[in-house]
């Protein structure tokens, strides 16, 4: 391998690490183009994407022996959604199996990419990863936050959504574009957000902090400022993100590594853990709840942006799979029905938005 290529690998890896290990695809592509002294334009974007992925593959080969890997993860985020103009909404998913060739055109609008590059350690469990960043006392709060942020909030009416809460509003509008069920509202997207029911998972800092202090997980040695500081650090390390209204939700790193989450509780502190799981069973089982939000097509956690069947509450799809699912139904001239309970999706009341 020649030196310039090794240098390029080194520079890209350094950049990914400088972003705390999670970087949005358009951003990394831009860095790659700059390093290659190439201008990023319509003519070469696909070529550069392919080359970047090949480079990531080479980096992964050298990371392999150290049990690290750069993974590509799909997740729409409000950050990416905000840049989507309503006219250009379409498929941008490189690995969308129903892709009909429109990807060439759509891929040029990079800002709406839903792909992230994530640097992960394959060997460490989430629990040990966290332990490198947080002291044992701090971990108690971290675990509490994760647990709370995985509990769905109560169902609310879309009409109650605050229009300035762009996270939820942009997801709602994006889902509506895909499902086209909210017929009354098509022309009027900006002033009205239509109807339906939604659930969400974000929680305010007060509810997290006060909730923790009142819980049996409370560690008295942690002051209010310590707890606030932990929330800030969780955001910096991209476990959490904070929205405009101040509320927190799990973010890319948590979503990628959430499946380790259960282990994180199980492997920990032996005896006290048994007591805790018994308590949890009394309220709501953690595992059950987590399984309840798995996308029925791709098995990803549906936590930000997706739908749930309002009839059986067992059928979940994230945005990407929702697209594929609807395409499949339309292509086969089938009406859109829940795969579990066969309930027909005719209007927005047949689904619960996950925003
Ligand atoms: Zn899915
Ligand atoms: Zn159903």
Coordinates of C-alpha atoms and ligand atoms in Angstrom, one line a residue:
X1 CA 0.0 0.0 0.0
X2 CA 1.4 3.4 -0.9
X3 CA 2.0 6.1 1.6
X4 CA -0.5 8.6 0.4
X5 CA -3.3 6.0 0.8
X6 CA -2.1 5.2 4.3
X7 CA -2.0 8.9 5.1
X8 CA -5.6 9.3 3.8
X9 CA -6.8 6.4 6.0
X10 CA -5.1 8.0 8.9
X11 CA -6.6 11.4 8.2
X12 CA -10.1 10.0 7.8
X13 CA -9.9 8.0 11.0
X14 CA -8.5 10.9 12.9
X15 CA -11.4 13.0 11.7
X16 CA -14.0 10.4 12.8
X17 CA -12.4 10.2 16.2
X18 CA -12.4 14.0 16.5
X19 CA -16.2 13.9 16.2
X20 CA -16.4 11.6 19.2
X21 CA -16.8 8.7 16.8
X22 CA -20.0 9.6 15.1
X23 CA -20.2 11.6 11.9
X24 CA -23.0 12.3 9.4
X25 CA -22.2 10.9 5.9
X26 CA -22.3 14.3 4.0
X27 CA -19.9 15.7 6.5
X28 CA -17.4 12.9 6.1
X29 CA -17.8 12.9 2.3
X30 CA -17.0 16.6 2.3
X31 CA -13.8 16.0 4.4
X32 CA -12.8 13.2 2.1
X33 CA -13.3 15.4 -1.0
X34 CA -11.1 18.1 0.5
X35 CA -8.4 15.6 1.4
X36 CA -8.5 14.3 -2.2
X37 CA -8.5 18.0 -3.4
X38 CA -11.6 17.2 -5.3
X39 CA -14.7 19.3 -5.7
X40 CA -17.9 17.7 -4.5
X41 CA -20.4 18.0 -7.3
X42 CA -23.2 16.2 -9.0
X43 CA -20.9 14.5 -11.4
X44 CA -18.6 12.8 -9.0
X45 CA -20.6 12.4 -5.8
X46 CA -21.5 8.8 -6.3
X47 CA -17.9 8.0 -7.3
X48 CA -16.6 9.7 -4.2
X49 CA -19.2 7.9 -2.0
X50 CA -18.0 4.6 -3.4
X51 CA -14.4 5.4 -2.9
X52 CA -15.0 6.6 0.6
X53 CA -16.7 3.4 1.5
X54 CA -13.8 1.4 0.0
X55 CA -11.4 3.4 2.2
X56 CA -13.5 2.8 5.2
X57 CA -13.3 -0.9 4.3
X58 CA -9.5 -0.7 4.4
X59 CA -9.5 1.2 7.6
X60 CA -11.7 -1.5 9.1
X61 CA -9.2 -4.2 8.0
X62 CA -6.5 -2.5 10.1
X63 CA -8.9 -1.9 13.0
X64 CA -10.0 -5.5 13.0
X65 CA -7.1 -6.7 15.2
X66 CA -7.9 -4.1 17.8
X67 CA -11.6 -5.0 17.8
X68 CA -12.7 -1.7 16.5
X69 CA -14.9 -1.1 13.5
X70 CA -16.5 1.8 11.6
X71 CA -20.1 0.9 11.0
X72 CA -22.6 2.6 8.8
X73 CA -25.9 3.2 10.5
X74 CA -29.1 4.4 9.1
X75 CA -31.2 6.9 11.1
X76 CA -33.2 9.9 10.1
X77 CA -32.6 12.7 12.5
X78 CA -34.3 16.0 12.7
X79 CA -30.9 17.5 11.9
X80 CA -30.9 15.8 8.5
X81 CA -34.7 16.2 8.1
X82 CA -34.6 19.9 8.5
X83 CA -32.7 20.4 5.3
X84 CA -35.2 18.5 3.2
X85 CA -37.3 20.6 0.9
X86 CA -40.8 19.2 0.5
X87 CA -40.4 19.0 -3.3
X88 CA -37.4 16.8 -3.1
X89 CA -38.6 14.2 -0.7
X90 CA -37.8 10.8 -2.2
X91 CA -35.7 7.8 -1.7
X92 CA -32.2 8.5 -0.8
X93 CA -31.3 5.2 0.7
X94 CA -28.3 3.6 -0.9
X95 CA -29.2 0.2 0.3
X96 CA -32.9 0.5 -0.2
X97 CA -33.8 -2.8 -1.9
X98 CA -36.9 -1.3 -3.6
X99 CA -34.8 1.4 -5.1
X100 CA -35.9 2.0 -8.7
X101 CA -32.9 3.8 -10.0
X102 CA -33.9 7.2 -8.7
X103 CA -31.0 7.1 -6.3
X104 CA -28.7 8.7 -8.8
X105 CA -30.7 11.8 -8.8
X106 CA -31.6 11.9 -5.1
X107 CA -28.1 11.1 -3.8
X108 CA -26.9 14.5 -5.0
X109 CA -29.0 16.2 -2.3
X110 CA -26.5 15.0 0.3
X111 CA -27.9 16.9 3.3
X112 CA -30.8 14.6 3.5
X113 CA -28.6 11.5 3.9
X114 CA -29.8 9.3 6.7
X115 CA -26.4 7.6 7.1
X116 CA -23.9 7.9 9.9
X117 CA -20.5 6.5 10.3
X118 CA -20.0 5.1 13.8
X119 CA -16.8 4.1 15.4
X120 CA -17.4 1.2 17.7
X121 CA -15.6 -1.2 19.9
X122 CA -16.8 -4.7 19.0
X123 CA -15.5 -6.3 22.2
X124 CA -16.6 -4.1 25.0
X125 CA -20.1 -4.3 26.2
X126 CA -21.9 -1.0 26.5
X127 CA -21.5 -1.3 30.2
X128 CA -17.7 -1.4 30.0
X129 CA -17.7 1.3 27.4
X130 CA -19.6 3.5 29.8
X131 CA -17.4 2.6 32.6
X132 CA -14.4 4.1 30.8
X133 CA -16.2 7.5 30.7
X134 CA -18.2 7.5 34.0
X135 CA -17.4 6.8 37.6
X136 CA -19.4 4.0 39.3
X137 CA -21.5 6.5 41.1
X138 CA -22.1 8.5 38.0
X139 CA -23.1 5.3 36.2
X140 CA -26.1 4.9 38.4
X141 CA -27.5 8.1 37.0
X142 CA -26.5 7.2 33.4
X143 CA -28.4 3.9 33.7
X144 CA -31.4 5.6 35.1
X145 CA -31.4 8.1 32.2
X146 CA -31.2 5.3 29.6
X147 CA -34.0 3.4 31.3
X148 CA -36.2 6.4 31.4
X149 CA -35.5 7.5 27.9
X150 CA -36.6 4.0 26.7
X151 CA -40.0 4.3 28.2
X152 CA -42.6 5.7 25.8
X153 CA -44.4 8.9 26.9
X154 CA -48.2 8.8 27.0
X155 CA -50.1 9.0 23.8
X156 CA -50.9 12.5 22.7
X157 CA -52.9 14.1 20.0
X158 CA -50.9 15.5 17.1
X159 CA -53.0 18.6 17.5
X160 CA -51.3 19.3 20.8
X161 CA -47.8 19.3 19.1
X162 CA -46.0 22.6 19.5
X163 CA -45.2 23.8 16.0
X164 CA -41.9 25.1 17.1
X165 CA -40.8 21.7 18.4
X166 CA -39.3 20.9 15.0
X167 CA -38.1 17.5 16.0
X168 CA -41.5 16.0 16.2
X169 CA -43.1 18.3 13.6
X170 CA -40.5 17.4 11.0
X171 CA -40.9 13.7 11.6
X172 CA -44.7 14.0 11.4
X173 CA -44.6 15.9 8.1
X174 CA -42.0 13.5 6.7
X175 CA -44.1 10.4 7.6
X176 CA -47.2 12.1 6.1
X177 CA -45.4 12.6 2.9
X178 CA -44.6 8.9 2.8
X179 CA -48.0 7.5 3.9
X180 CA -50.2 10.2 2.3
X181 CA -53.0 9.3 4.7
X182 CA -53.6 12.8 6.0
X183 CA -55.5 14.0 2.9
X184 CA -56.9 17.1 4.4
X185 CA -53.6 18.5 5.1
X186 CA -51.6 18.1 2.0
X187 CA -51.4 21.7 0.8
X188 CA -51.2 23.2 4.2
X189 CA -48.1 21.7 5.8
X190 CA -46.6 24.8 7.2
X191 CA -49.6 26.2 9.2
X192 CA -51.1 23.0 10.3
X193 CA -49.7 19.6 11.3
X194 CA -52.9 17.6 10.8
X195 CA -54.3 14.9 13.0
X196 CA -53.6 11.6 14.5
X197 CA -52.0 10.3 17.7
X198 CA -48.3 10.1 18.6
X199 CA -46.0 8.8 21.2
X200 CA -42.4 10.0 21.9
X201 CA -39.6 9.1 24.2
X202 CA -37.9 12.3 25.0
X203 CA -37.8 13.6 28.6
X204 CA -37.0 16.9 30.2
X205 CA -33.9 17.3 32.4
X206 CA -36.1 18.1 35.4
X207 CA -38.0 14.9 35.1
X208 CA -34.7 12.9 34.7
X209 CA -33.0 14.6 37.6
X210 CA -35.9 14.7 40.0
X211 CA -36.9 11.2 39.1
X212 CA -33.5 9.9 39.8
X213 CA -33.3 11.6 43.2
X214 CA -36.6 10.1 44.2
X215 CA -35.7 6.7 42.9
X216 CA -33.9 3.9 44.7
X217 CA -31.0 4.3 42.4
X218 CA -30.2 7.7 43.9
X219 CA -26.6 8.2 44.9
X220 CA -26.5 11.0 47.5
X221 CA -23.0 12.0 46.7
X222 CA -24.1 13.3 43.3
X223 CA -25.0 17.0 43.5
X224 CA -27.4 18.7 41.1
X225 CA -24.5 20.2 39.2
X226 CA -23.0 16.7 38.8
X227 CA -26.2 15.4 37.3
X228 CA -26.4 18.2 34.9
X229 CA -22.8 17.7 34.0
X230 CA -23.4 14.0 33.2
X231 CA -26.3 14.9 30.9
X232 CA -24.0 17.3 29.0
X233 CA -21.3 14.7 28.7
X234 CA -23.7 12.1 27.5
X235 CA -24.7 14.6 24.7
X236 CA -21.0 15.3 23.9
X237 CA -20.3 11.6 23.5
X238 CA -23.5 11.2 21.4
X239 CA -25.3 8.9 23.6
X240 CA -28.0 11.5 23.9
X241 CA -29.1 14.6 22.1
X242 CA -30.9 17.6 23.4
X243 CA -33.8 19.3 21.5
X244 CA -34.8 22.9 21.2
X245 CA -37.3 22.6 24.0
X246 CA -34.5 21.3 26.3
X247 CA -35.7 17.7 26.4
X248 CA -33.3 14.8 25.9
X249 CA -33.5 11.7 23.9
X250 CA -31.3 8.8 23.0
X251 CA -29.0 9.5 20.1
X252 CA -27.0 7.5 17.5
X253 CA -24.5 5.9 19.8
X254 CA -27.3 4.6 22.1
X255 CA -29.3 3.4 19.1
X256 CA -26.4 1.6 17.6
X257 CA -25.5 -0.1 20.9
X258 CA -28.9 -0.3 22.5
X259 CA -29.0 -4.1 22.2
X260 CA -26.2 -4.3 24.7
X261 CA -28.3 -2.2 27.0
X262 CA -30.0 -5.2 28.7
X263 CA -26.6 -6.8 29.2
X264 CA -25.4 -3.6 30.7
X265 CA -27.9 -4.2 33.5
X266 CA -27.5 -7.9 33.7
X267 CA -23.7 -8.1 33.9
X268 CA -23.3 -5.5 36.4
X269 CA -23.4 -5.7 40.1
X270 CA -24.5 -9.2 40.8
X271 CA -26.9 -9.5 43.8
X272 CA -28.4 -6.0 43.8
X273 CA -29.2 -6.6 40.1
X274 CA -31.5 -9.5 41.0
X275 CA -33.5 -7.3 43.3
X276 CA -33.7 -4.6 40.7
X277 CA -35.0 -6.9 38.0
X278 CA -37.6 -8.3 40.4
X279 CA -38.8 -4.8 41.0
X280 CA -38.9 -4.0 37.3
X281 CA -41.0 -7.1 36.7
X282 CA -43.4 -5.7 39.1
X283 CA -43.8 -2.5 37.0
X284 CA -42.8 -3.0 33.4
X285 CA -40.3 -5.5 32.1
X286 CA -37.3 -3.8 30.5
X287 CA -36.8 -6.5 27.9
X288 CA -40.4 -6.6 27.0
X289 CA -40.5 -2.9 26.5
X290 CA -37.4 -2.9 24.3
X291 CA -38.7 -5.7 22.2
X292 CA -41.9 -3.9 21.8
X293 CA -40.2 -1.2 19.7
X294 CA -38.2 -3.3 17.2
X295 CA -38.9 -2.6 13.5
X296 CA -40.7 -5.5 12.0
X297 CA -38.5 -5.4 8.9
X298 CA -35.0 -4.4 9.8
X299 CA -35.0 -5.2 13.6
X300 CA -33.7 -1.8 14.4
X301 CA -35.0 0.0 17.5
X302 CA -37.9 2.3 16.4
X303 CA -37.3 5.2 18.7
X304 CA -37.2 8.3 16.5
X305 CA -39.5 8.5 13.5
X306 CA -41.7 5.6 12.6
X307 CA -45.1 4.2 13.1
X308 CA -47.0 1.7 15.2
X309 CA -50.2 -0.1 14.4
X310 CA -52.9 1.5 16.5
X311 CA -55.0 -1.6 16.5
X312 CA -52.6 -4.2 17.8
X313 CA -49.7 -2.1 19.1
X314 CA -47.3 -4.8 17.9
X315 CA -46.4 -3.7 14.4
X316 CA -43.6 -1.1 14.2
X317 CA -41.8 0.3 11.2
X318 CA -39.1 2.9 11.1
X319 CA -39.2 5.5 8.3
X320 CA -37.0 3.7 5.9
X321 CA -38.9 0.4 6.2
X322 CA -42.2 2.3 6.1
X323 CA -41.2 3.4 2.6
X324 CA -40.3 -0.1 1.5
X325 CA -43.4 -1.6 3.1
X326 CA -45.7 0.9 1.3
X327 CA -43.9 0.5 -2.0
X328 CA -44.4 -3.3 -1.7
X329 CA -48.1 -2.9 -1.0
X330 CA -48.6 -0.5 -3.8
X331 CA -46.6 -2.5 -6.3
X332 CA -48.7 -5.5 -5.6
X333 CA -51.9 -3.5 -5.6
X334 CA -52.6 -4.6 -2.1
X335 CA -54.2 -2.3 0.4
X336 CA -51.9 -1.3 3.2
X337 CA -52.5 -3.6 6.1
X338 CA -50.8 -4.4 9.4
X339 CA -48.8 -7.5 9.0
X340 CA -49.8 -8.7 12.4
X341 CA -53.5 -8.0 12.9
X342 CA -54.4 -7.3 9.2
X343 CA -55.9 -4.0 10.2
X344 CA -56.2 -1.7 7.2
X345 CA -54.3 1.6 7.3
X346 CA -56.8 4.0 5.7
X347 CA -56.2 7.1 7.6
X348 CA -54.0 8.6 10.3
X349 CA -56.1 7.1 13.1
X350 CA -54.9 3.6 12.0
X351 CA -51.4 4.3 13.1
X352 CA -49.6 5.9 16.0
X353 CA -46.8 8.1 15.0
X354 CA -43.5 7.6 16.8
X355 CA -42.0 11.1 16.9
Ligands
LIG1 ZN1 -36.8 -0.9 9.8
LIG2 ZN1 -51.8 -4.3 13.9

